[in-house]
Amino acid sequence: MTRRPPGWIDPLLSRLGTARVEDFTRLTTPAEGGRESAVLVLLGEQPDTGPDVLILQRAATLRNHAGQPAFPGGAADPEDADARATALREANEEVGLDPASVTVLAELPKLWIPVSDFVVTPVLAWWHDPHPVHPREPAEVAHVARLPIRELVDPANRLRVRHPSGWVGPAFSSRGMLVWGFTAGVLAALLEMGGWARPWSPGRLVDLPPTGATPAPSAGTDDVDETALR
């Protein structure tokens, strides 16, 4: 077990030192207002599949973001000391992640999700002591997976999706998950910053079924129907 992240993360950490909101989204984060929240972008590594990222799939019965893959995370509680505390607490509550198994590396710029008025701080971390995780509340989390970076950057697994609202953004297909919305936007930016991304054709566009889930037109937005943001 080592708490120091492996060398393959170094290029990303160097690039994040100068990261701006504009590197992730064309939407300006409001100076005031918005509900503070945080997500955990947890990078790990396995002998058989290499570097990976932890992604959960929300339960299909939720009122918001039903069935959508996401980073662990949620709204800040009054007792949370900072964004890191929020991200780690939420990951523990959602999938049983032991905060002591994680080394926080950096906080990304705050990103605004207009449809929910959440101001989200992505917290990048290294999983130095990985352990089994699982949905702790099946009514909220349906599935948890470690998605290999090599599968996410495979051009065959990259596409764009169009929400019934008109929102269009990047997406990834891996391990039976279609990762889109805010999560896919952040992933796409980080893969580029880390130097891991491979050339792919953005011409592959898939329509999302009208499941009733709220779109998340923030990070990585390609096109937005303005009526979806009101």
PDB file of N, CA, C and O in Angstrom, residues 137-197:
ATOM      1  N   GLU A 137     -27.558   2.031   0.119  1.00  0.00           N
ATOM      2  CA  GLU A 137     -28.987   2.330   0.088  1.00  0.00           C
ATOM      3  C   GLU A 137     -29.505   1.998  -1.307  1.00  0.00           C
ATOM      4  O   GLU A 137     -29.464   2.842  -2.200  1.00  0.00           O
ATOM      5  N   PRO A 138     -29.980   0.765  -1.520  1.00  0.00           N
ATOM      6  CA  PRO A 138     -30.437   0.370  -2.855  1.00  0.00           C
ATOM      7  C   PRO A 138     -31.522   1.280  -3.428  1.00  0.00           C
ATOM      8  O   PRO A 138     -31.675   1.357  -4.651  1.00  0.00           O
ATOM      9  N   ALA A 139     -32.251   1.970  -2.567  1.00  0.00           N
ATOM     10  CA  ALA A 139     -33.272   2.893  -3.060  1.00  0.00           C
ATOM     11  C   ALA A 139     -32.647   4.127  -3.714  1.00  0.00           C
ATOM     12  O   ALA A 139     -33.318   4.859  -4.438  1.00  0.00           O
ATOM     13  N   GLU A 140     -31.353   4.346  -3.461  1.00  0.00           N
ATOM     14  CA  GLU A 140     -30.658   5.496  -4.033  1.00  0.00           C
ATOM     15  C   GLU A 140     -29.589   5.096  -5.039  1.00  0.00           C
ATOM     16  O   GLU A 140     -29.388   5.770  -6.046  1.00  0.00           O
ATOM     17  N   VAL A 141     -28.878   4.006  -4.756  1.00  0.00           N
ATOM     18  CA  VAL A 141     -27.785   3.558  -5.620  1.00  0.00           C
ATOM     19  C   VAL A 141     -28.055   2.138  -6.076  1.00  0.00           C
ATOM     20  O   VAL A 141     -28.243   1.236  -5.252  1.00  0.00           O
ATOM     21  N   ALA A 142     -28.070   1.926  -7.387  1.00  0.00           N
ATOM     22  CA  ALA A 142     -28.384   0.604  -7.919  1.00  0.00           C
ATOM     23  C   ALA A 142     -27.146  -0.241  -8.150  1.00  0.00           C
ATOM     24  O   ALA A 142     -27.189  -1.476  -8.031  1.00  0.00           O
ATOM     25  N   HIS A 143     -26.007   0.409  -8.477  1.00  0.00           N
ATOM     26  CA  HIS A 143     -24.834  -0.347  -8.904  1.00  0.00           C
ATOM     27  C   HIS A 143     -23.583   0.496  -8.699  1.00  0.00           C
ATOM     28  O   HIS A 143     -23.637   1.728  -8.765  1.00  0.00           O
ATOM     29  N   VAL A 144     -22.455  -0.166  -8.451  1.00  0.00           N
ATOM     30  CA  VAL A 144     -21.166   0.510  -8.321  1.00  0.00           C
ATOM     31  C   VAL A 144     -20.158  -0.235  -9.181  1.00  0.00           C
ATOM     32  O   VAL A 144     -20.144  -1.469  -9.198  1.00  0.00           O
ATOM     33  N   ALA A 145     -19.307   0.498  -9.888  1.00  0.00           N
ATOM     34  CA  ALA A 145     -18.319  -0.153 -10.747  1.00  0.00           C
ATOM     35  C   ALA A 145     -17.038   0.677 -10.813  1.00  0.00           C
ATOM     36  O   ALA A 145     -17.069   1.899 -10.662  1.00  0.00           O
ATOM     37  N   ARG A 146     -15.925  -0.023 -11.042  1.00  0.00           N
ATOM     38  CA  ARG A 146     -14.654   0.627 -11.317  1.00  0.00           C
ATOM     39  C   ARG A 146     -14.439   0.543 -12.824  1.00  0.00           C
ATOM     40  O   ARG A 146     -14.169  -0.532 -13.354  1.00  0.00           O
ATOM     41  N   LEU A 147     -14.576   1.665 -13.509  1.00  0.00           N
ATOM     42  CA  LEU A 147     -14.479   1.681 -14.963  1.00  0.00           C
ATOM     43  C   LEU A 147     -13.032   1.929 -15.391  1.00  0.00           C
ATOM     44  O   LEU A 147     -12.450   2.970 -15.044  1.00  0.00           O
ATOM     45  N   PRO A 148     -12.434   0.996 -16.130  1.00  0.00           N
ATOM     46  CA  PRO A 148     -11.042   1.161 -16.559  1.00  0.00           C
ATOM     47  C   PRO A 148     -10.855   2.358 -17.481  1.00  0.00           C
ATOM     48  O   PRO A 148     -11.655   2.586 -18.391  1.00  0.00           O
ATOM     49  N   ILE A 149      -9.801   3.118 -17.255  1.00  0.00           N
ATOM     50  CA  ILE A 149      -9.497   4.272 -18.104  1.00  0.00           C
ATOM     51  C   ILE A 149      -9.289   3.822 -19.550  1.00  0.00           C
ATOM     52  O   ILE A 149      -9.708   4.504 -20.494  1.00  0.00           O
ATOM     53  N   ARG A 150      -8.658   2.657 -19.732  1.00  0.00           N
ATOM     54  CA  ARG A 150      -8.382   2.212 -21.099  1.00  0.00           C
ATOM     55  C   ARG A 150      -9.668   1.934 -21.876  1.00  0.00           C
ATOM     56  O   ARG A 150      -9.683   2.048 -23.096  1.00  0.00           O
ATOM     57  N   GLU A 151     -10.744   1.579 -21.165  1.00  0.00           N
ATOM     58  CA  GLU A 151     -12.029   1.395 -21.840  1.00  0.00           C
ATOM     59  C   GLU A 151     -12.693   2.735 -22.118  1.00  0.00           C
ATOM     60  O   GLU A 151     -13.324   2.921 -23.168  1.00  0.00           O
ATOM     61  N   LEU A 152     -12.545   3.686 -21.215  1.00  0.00           N
ATOM     62  CA  LEU A 152     -13.167   5.000 -21.402  1.00  0.00           C
ATOM     63  C   LEU A 152     -12.545   5.752 -22.577  1.00  0.00           C
ATOM     64  O   LEU A 152     -13.233   6.505 -23.269  1.00  0.00           O
ATOM     65  N   VAL A 153     -11.234   5.569 -22.805  1.00  0.00           N
ATOM     66  CA  VAL A 153     -10.572   6.304 -23.887  1.00  0.00           C
ATOM     67  C   VAL A 153     -10.627   5.552 -25.216  1.00  0.00           C
ATOM     68  O   VAL A 153     -10.219   6.097 -26.256  1.00  0.00           O
ATOM     69  N   ASP A 154     -11.119   4.333 -25.210  1.00  0.00           N
ATOM     70  CA  ASP A 154     -11.259   3.571 -26.447  1.00  0.00           C
ATOM     71  C   ASP A 154     -12.256   4.300 -27.354  1.00  0.00           C
ATOM     72  O   ASP A 154     -13.406   4.525 -26.964  1.00  0.00           O
ATOM     73  N   PRO A 155     -11.853   4.692 -28.572  1.00  0.00           N
ATOM     74  CA  PRO A 155     -12.766   5.420 -29.453  1.00  0.00           C
ATOM     75  C   PRO A 155     -14.085   4.689 -29.691  1.00  0.00           C
ATOM     76  O   PRO A 155     -15.117   5.334 -29.910  1.00  0.00           O
ATOM     77  N   ALA A 156     -14.059   3.354 -29.614  1.00  0.00           N
ATOM     78  CA  ALA A 156     -15.289   2.585 -29.828  1.00  0.00           C
ATOM     79  C   ALA A 156     -16.292   2.800 -28.700  1.00  0.00           C
ATOM     80  O   ALA A 156     -17.485   2.525 -28.869  1.00  0.00           O
ATOM     81  N   ASN A 157     -15.820   3.304 -27.547  1.00  0.00           N
ATOM     82  CA  ASN A 157     -16.693   3.494 -26.387  1.00  0.00           C
ATOM     83  C   ASN A 157     -17.062   4.953 -26.147  1.00  0.00           C
ATOM     84  O   ASN A 157     -17.686   5.275 -25.140  1.00  0.00           O
ATOM     85  N   ARG A 158     -16.686   5.836 -27.066  1.00  0.00           N
ATOM     86  CA  ARG A 158     -16.992   7.257 -26.913  1.00  0.00           C
ATOM     87  C   ARG A 158     -18.070   7.674 -27.903  1.00  0.00           C
ATOM     88  O   ARG A 158     -18.097   7.225 -29.057  1.00  0.00           O
ATOM     89  N   LEU A 159     -18.963   8.537 -27.463  1.00  0.00           N
ATOM     90  CA  LEU A 159     -20.065   9.009 -28.287  1.00  0.00           C
ATOM     91  C   LEU A 159     -20.611  10.303 -27.708  1.00  0.00           C
ATOM     92  O   LEU A 159     -20.133  10.779 -26.673  1.00  0.00           O
ATOM     93  N   ARG A 160     -21.603  10.865 -28.374  1.00  0.00           N
ATOM     94  CA  ARG A 160     -22.356  11.980 -27.819  1.00  0.00           C
ATOM     95  C   ARG A 160     -23.804  11.548 -27.672  1.00  0.00           C
ATOM     96  O   ARG A 160     -24.289  10.687 -28.412  1.00  0.00           O
ATOM     97  N   VAL A 161     -24.485  12.128 -26.680  1.00  0.00           N
ATOM     98  CA  VAL A 161     -25.894  11.793 -26.467  1.00  0.00           C
ATOM     99  C   VAL A 161     -26.726  13.066 -26.532  1.00  0.00           C
ATOM    100  O   VAL A 161     -26.246  14.159 -26.228  1.00  0.00           O
ATOM    101  N   ARG A 162     -27.985  12.883 -26.948  1.00  0.00           N
ATOM    102  CA  ARG A 162     -28.938  14.004 -27.010  1.00  0.00           C
ATOM    103  C   ARG A 162     -30.102  13.692 -26.092  1.00  0.00           C
ATOM    104  O   ARG A 162     -30.776  12.678 -26.239  1.00  0.00           O
ATOM    105  N   HIS A 163     -30.331  14.560 -25.123  1.00  0.00           N
ATOM    106  CA  HIS A 163     -31.442  14.426 -24.194  1.00  0.00           C
ATOM    107  C   HIS A 163     -32.724  14.917 -24.879  1.00  0.00           C
ATOM    108  O   HIS A 163     -32.670  15.768 -25.774  1.00  0.00           O
ATOM    109  N   PRO A 164     -33.890  14.394 -24.493  1.00  0.00           N
ATOM    110  CA  PRO A 164     -35.151  14.883 -25.085  1.00  0.00           C
ATOM    111  C   PRO A 164     -35.336  16.395 -24.977  1.00  0.00           C
ATOM    112  O   PRO A 164     -36.054  16.993 -25.779  1.00  0.00           O
ATOM    113  N   SER A 165     -34.675  17.035 -24.007  1.00  0.00           N
ATOM    114  CA  SER A 165     -34.773  18.487 -23.855  1.00  0.00           C
ATOM    115  C   SER A 165     -34.033  19.231 -24.957  1.00  0.00           C
ATOM    116  O   SER A 165     -34.228  20.436 -25.135  1.00  0.00           O
ATOM    117  N   GLY A 166     -33.153  18.541 -25.678  1.00  0.00           N
ATOM    118  CA  GLY A 166     -32.330  19.182 -26.687  1.00  0.00           C
ATOM    119  C   GLY A 166     -30.876  19.290 -26.297  1.00  0.00           C
ATOM    120  O   GLY A 166     -30.021  19.630 -27.123  1.00  0.00           O
ATOM    121  N   TRP A 167     -30.562  19.014 -25.036  1.00  0.00           N
ATOM    122  CA  TRP A 167     -29.177  19.059 -24.555  1.00  0.00           C
ATOM    123  C   TRP A 167     -28.351  17.966 -25.218  1.00  0.00           C
ATOM    124  O   TRP A 167     -28.787  16.826 -25.365  1.00  0.00           O
ATOM    125  N   VAL A 168     -27.135  18.319 -25.663  1.00  0.00           N
ATOM    126  CA  VAL A 168     -26.218  17.371 -26.282  1.00  0.00           C
ATOM    127  C   VAL A 168     -24.879  17.443 -25.562  1.00  0.00           C
ATOM    128  O   VAL A 168     -24.371  18.529 -25.268  1.00  0.00           O
ATOM    129  N   GLY A 169     -24.296  16.292 -25.257  1.00  0.00           N
ATOM    130  CA  GLY A 169     -23.011  16.278 -24.566  1.00  0.00           C
ATOM    131  C   GLY A 169     -22.279  14.976 -24.765  1.00  0.00           C
ATOM    132  O   GLY A 169     -22.804  14.026 -25.352  1.00  0.00           O
ATOM    133  N   PRO A 170     -21.043  14.885 -24.245  1.00  0.00           N
ATOM    134  CA  PRO A 170     -20.230  13.695 -24.415  1.00  0.00           C
ATOM    135  C   PRO A 170     -20.734  12.544 -23.555  1.00  0.00           C
ATOM    136  O   PRO A 170     -21.436  12.746 -22.563  1.00  0.00           O
ATOM    137  N   ALA A 171     -20.357  11.332 -23.945  1.00  0.00           N
ATOM    138  CA  ALA A 171     -20.756  10.144 -23.183  1.00  0.00           C
ATOM    139  C   ALA A 171     -19.723   9.042 -23.379  1.00  0.00           C
ATOM    140  O   ALA A 171     -18.917   9.072 -24.314  1.00  0.00           O
ATOM    141  N   PHE A 172     -19.759   8.080 -22.467  1.00  0.00           N
ATOM    142  CA  PHE A 172     -18.880   6.920 -22.505  1.00  0.00           C
ATOM    143  C   PHE A 172     -19.716   5.666 -22.284  1.00  0.00           C
ATOM    144  O   PHE A 172     -20.640   5.670 -21.462  1.00  0.00           O
ATOM    145  N   SER A 173     -19.363   4.594 -22.974  1.00  0.00           N
ATOM    146  CA  SER A 173     -20.012   3.305 -22.774  1.00  0.00           C
ATOM    147  C   SER A 173     -18.982   2.324 -22.231  1.00  0.00           C
ATOM    148  O   SER A 173     -17.960   2.069 -22.873  1.00  0.00           O
ATOM    149  N   SER A 174     -19.227   1.789 -21.026  1.00  0.00           N
ATOM    150  CA  SER A 174     -18.269   0.876 -20.403  1.00  0.00           C
ATOM    151  C   SER A 174     -18.970   0.007 -19.373  1.00  0.00           C
ATOM    152  O   SER A 174     -19.758   0.500 -18.569  1.00  0.00           O
ATOM    153  N   ARG A 175     -18.686  -1.280 -19.418  1.00  0.00           N
ATOM    154  CA  ARG A 175     -19.184  -2.221 -18.420  1.00  0.00           C
ATOM    155  C   ARG A 175     -20.698  -2.145 -18.241  1.00  0.00           C
ATOM    156  O   ARG A 175     -21.226  -2.234 -17.129  1.00  0.00           O
ATOM    157  N   GLY A 176     -21.413  -1.959 -19.326  1.00  0.00           N
ATOM    158  CA  GLY A 176     -22.860  -1.898 -19.266  1.00  0.00           C
ATOM    159  C   GLY A 176     -23.414  -0.563 -18.822  1.00  0.00           C
ATOM    160  O   GLY A 176     -24.633  -0.417 -18.681  1.00  0.00           O
ATOM    161  N   MET A 177     -22.550   0.434 -18.595  1.00  0.00           N
ATOM    162  CA  MET A 177     -22.983   1.764 -18.182  1.00  0.00           C
ATOM    163  C   MET A 177     -22.857   2.743 -19.344  1.00  0.00           C
ATOM    164  O   MET A 177     -21.879   2.707 -20.084  1.00  0.00           O
ATOM    165  N   LEU A 178     -23.839   3.622 -19.475  1.00  0.00           N
ATOM    166  CA  LEU A 178     -23.732   4.763 -20.369  1.00  0.00           C
ATOM    167  C   LEU A 178     -23.543   5.989 -19.485  1.00  0.00           C
ATOM    168  O   LEU A 178     -24.473   6.448 -18.824  1.00  0.00           O
ATOM    169  N   VAL A 179     -22.315   6.485 -19.450  1.00  0.00           N
ATOM    170  CA  VAL A 179     -21.985   7.628 -18.596  1.00  0.00           C
ATOM    171  C   VAL A 179     -22.149   8.901 -19.412  1.00  0.00           C
ATOM    172  O   VAL A 179     -21.497   9.072 -20.445  1.00  0.00           O
ATOM    173  N   TRP A 180     -23.012   9.811 -18.963  1.00  0.00           N
ATOM    174  CA  TRP A 180     -23.285  11.040 -19.694  1.00  0.00           C
ATOM    175  C   TRP A 180     -23.492  12.186 -18.713  1.00  0.00           C
ATOM    176  O   TRP A 180     -23.243  12.057 -17.531  1.00  0.00           O
ATOM    177  N   GLY A 181     -23.923  13.333 -19.213  1.00  0.00           N
ATOM    178  CA  GLY A 181     -24.226  14.477 -18.359  1.00  0.00           C
ATOM    179  C   GLY A 181     -22.988  15.066 -17.702  1.00  0.00           C
ATOM    180  O   GLY A 181     -21.882  15.035 -18.237  1.00  0.00           O
ATOM    181  N   PHE A 182     -23.183  15.611 -16.531  1.00  0.00           N
ATOM    182  CA  PHE A 182     -22.113  16.275 -15.784  1.00  0.00           C
ATOM    183  C   PHE A 182     -20.913  15.357 -15.605  1.00  0.00           C
ATOM    184  O   PHE A 182     -19.756  15.771 -15.801  1.00  0.00           O
ATOM    185  N   THR A 183     -21.160  14.095 -15.234  1.00  0.00           N
ATOM    186  CA  THR A 183     -20.080  13.152 -14.964  1.00  0.00           C
ATOM    187  C   THR A 183     -19.223  12.914 -16.193  1.00  0.00           C
ATOM    188  O   THR A 183     -17.988  12.933 -16.128  1.00  0.00           O
ATOM    189  N   ALA A 184     -19.855  12.708 -17.346  1.00  0.00           N
ATOM    190  CA  ALA A 184     -19.102  12.484 -18.579  1.00  0.00           C
ATOM    191  C   ALA A 184     -18.312  13.721 -18.974  1.00  0.00           C
ATOM    192  O   ALA A 184     -17.191  13.615 -19.488  1.00  0.00           O
ATOM    193  N   GLY A 185     -18.876  14.905 -18.737  1.00  0.00           N
ATOM    194  CA  GLY A 185     -18.169  16.132 -19.066  1.00  0.00           C
ATOM    195  C   GLY A 185     -16.893  16.294 -18.265  1.00  0.00           C
ATOM    196  O   GLY A 185     -15.843  16.665 -18.800  1.00  0.00           O
ATOM    197  N   VAL A 186     -16.977  16.027 -16.963  1.00  0.00           N
ATOM    198  CA  VAL A 186     -15.787  16.114 -16.114  1.00  0.00           C
ATOM    199  C   VAL A 186     -14.769  15.057 -16.531  1.00  0.00           C
ATOM    200  O   VAL A 186     -13.566  15.332 -16.636  1.00  0.00           O
ATOM    201  N   LEU A 187     -15.235  13.832 -16.777  1.00  0.00           N
ATOM    202  CA  LEU A 187     -14.325  12.765 -17.204  1.00  0.00           C
ATOM    203  C   LEU A 187     -13.607  13.137 -18.501  1.00  0.00           C
ATOM    204  O   LEU A 187     -12.390  12.945 -18.630  1.00  0.00           O
ATOM    205  N   ALA A 188     -14.353  13.643 -19.467  1.00  0.00           N
ATOM    206  CA  ALA A 188     -13.764  13.996 -20.757  1.00  0.00           C
ATOM    207  C   ALA A 188     -12.654  15.031 -20.584  1.00  0.00           C
ATOM    208  O   ALA A 188     -11.584  14.922 -21.201  1.00  0.00           O
ATOM    209  N   ALA A 189     -12.896  16.031 -19.749  1.00  0.00           N
ATOM    210  CA  ALA A 189     -11.895  17.064 -19.513  1.00  0.00           C
ATOM    211  C   ALA A 189     -10.665  16.497 -18.826  1.00  0.00           C
ATOM    212  O   ALA A 189      -9.524  16.811 -19.195  1.00  0.00           O
ATOM    213  N   LEU A 190     -10.868  15.643 -17.836  1.00  0.00           N
ATOM    214  CA  LEU A 190      -9.734  15.074 -17.101  1.00  0.00           C
ATOM    215  C   LEU A 190      -8.904  14.138 -17.973  1.00  0.00           C
ATOM    216  O   LEU A 190      -7.670  14.100 -17.860  1.00  0.00           O
ATOM    217  N   LEU A 191      -9.556  13.382 -18.836  1.00  0.00           N
ATOM    218  CA  LEU A 191      -8.821  12.486 -19.729  1.00  0.00           C
ATOM    219  C   LEU A 191      -7.921  13.284 -20.672  1.00  0.00           C
ATOM    220  O   LEU A 191      -6.795  12.878 -20.977  1.00  0.00           O
ATOM    221  N   GLU A 192      -8.417  14.423 -21.136  1.00  0.00           N
ATOM    222  CA  GLU A 192      -7.603  15.290 -21.987  1.00  0.00           C
ATOM    223  C   GLU A 192      -6.435  15.880 -21.195  1.00  0.00           C
ATOM    224  O   GLU A 192      -5.295  15.893 -21.656  1.00  0.00           O
ATOM    225  N   MET A 193      -6.718  16.380 -19.999  1.00  0.00           N
ATOM    226  CA  MET A 193      -5.684  17.008 -19.180  1.00  0.00           C
ATOM    227  C   MET A 193      -4.586  16.027 -18.787  1.00  0.00           C
ATOM    228  O   MET A 193      -3.417  16.389 -18.682  1.00  0.00           O
ATOM    229  N   GLY A 194      -4.977  14.778 -18.544  1.00  0.00           N
ATOM    230  CA  GLY A 194      -4.000  13.768 -18.150  1.00  0.00           C
ATOM    231  C   GLY A 194      -3.202  13.221 -19.310  1.00  0.00           C
ATOM    232  O   GLY A 194      -2.249  12.451 -19.106  1.00  0.00           O
ATOM    233  N   GLY A 195      -3.584  13.586 -20.534  1.00  0.00           N
ATOM    234  CA  GLY A 195      -2.890  13.082 -21.696  1.00  0.00           C
ATOM    235  C   GLY A 195      -3.259  11.657 -22.048  1.00  0.00           C
ATOM    236  O   GLY A 195      -2.538  10.981 -22.790  1.00  0.00           O
ATOM    237  N   TRP A 196      -4.399  11.195 -21.542  1.00  0.00           N
ATOM    238  CA  TRP A 196      -4.809   9.804 -21.748  1.00  0.00           C
ATOM    239  C   TRP A 196      -5.792   9.649 -22.910  1.00  0.00           C
ATOM    240  O   TRP A 196      -5.996   8.541 -23.395  1.00  0.00           O
ATOM    241  N   ALA A 197      -6.431  10.722 -23.313  1.00  0.00           N
ATOM    242  CA  ALA A 197      -7.467  10.639 -24.339  1.00  0.00           C
ATOM    243  C   ALA A 197      -6.868  10.215 -25.676  1.00  0.00           C
ATOM    244  O   ALA A 197      -5.698  10.492 -25.984  1.00  0.00           O
TER     245      ALA A 197
END
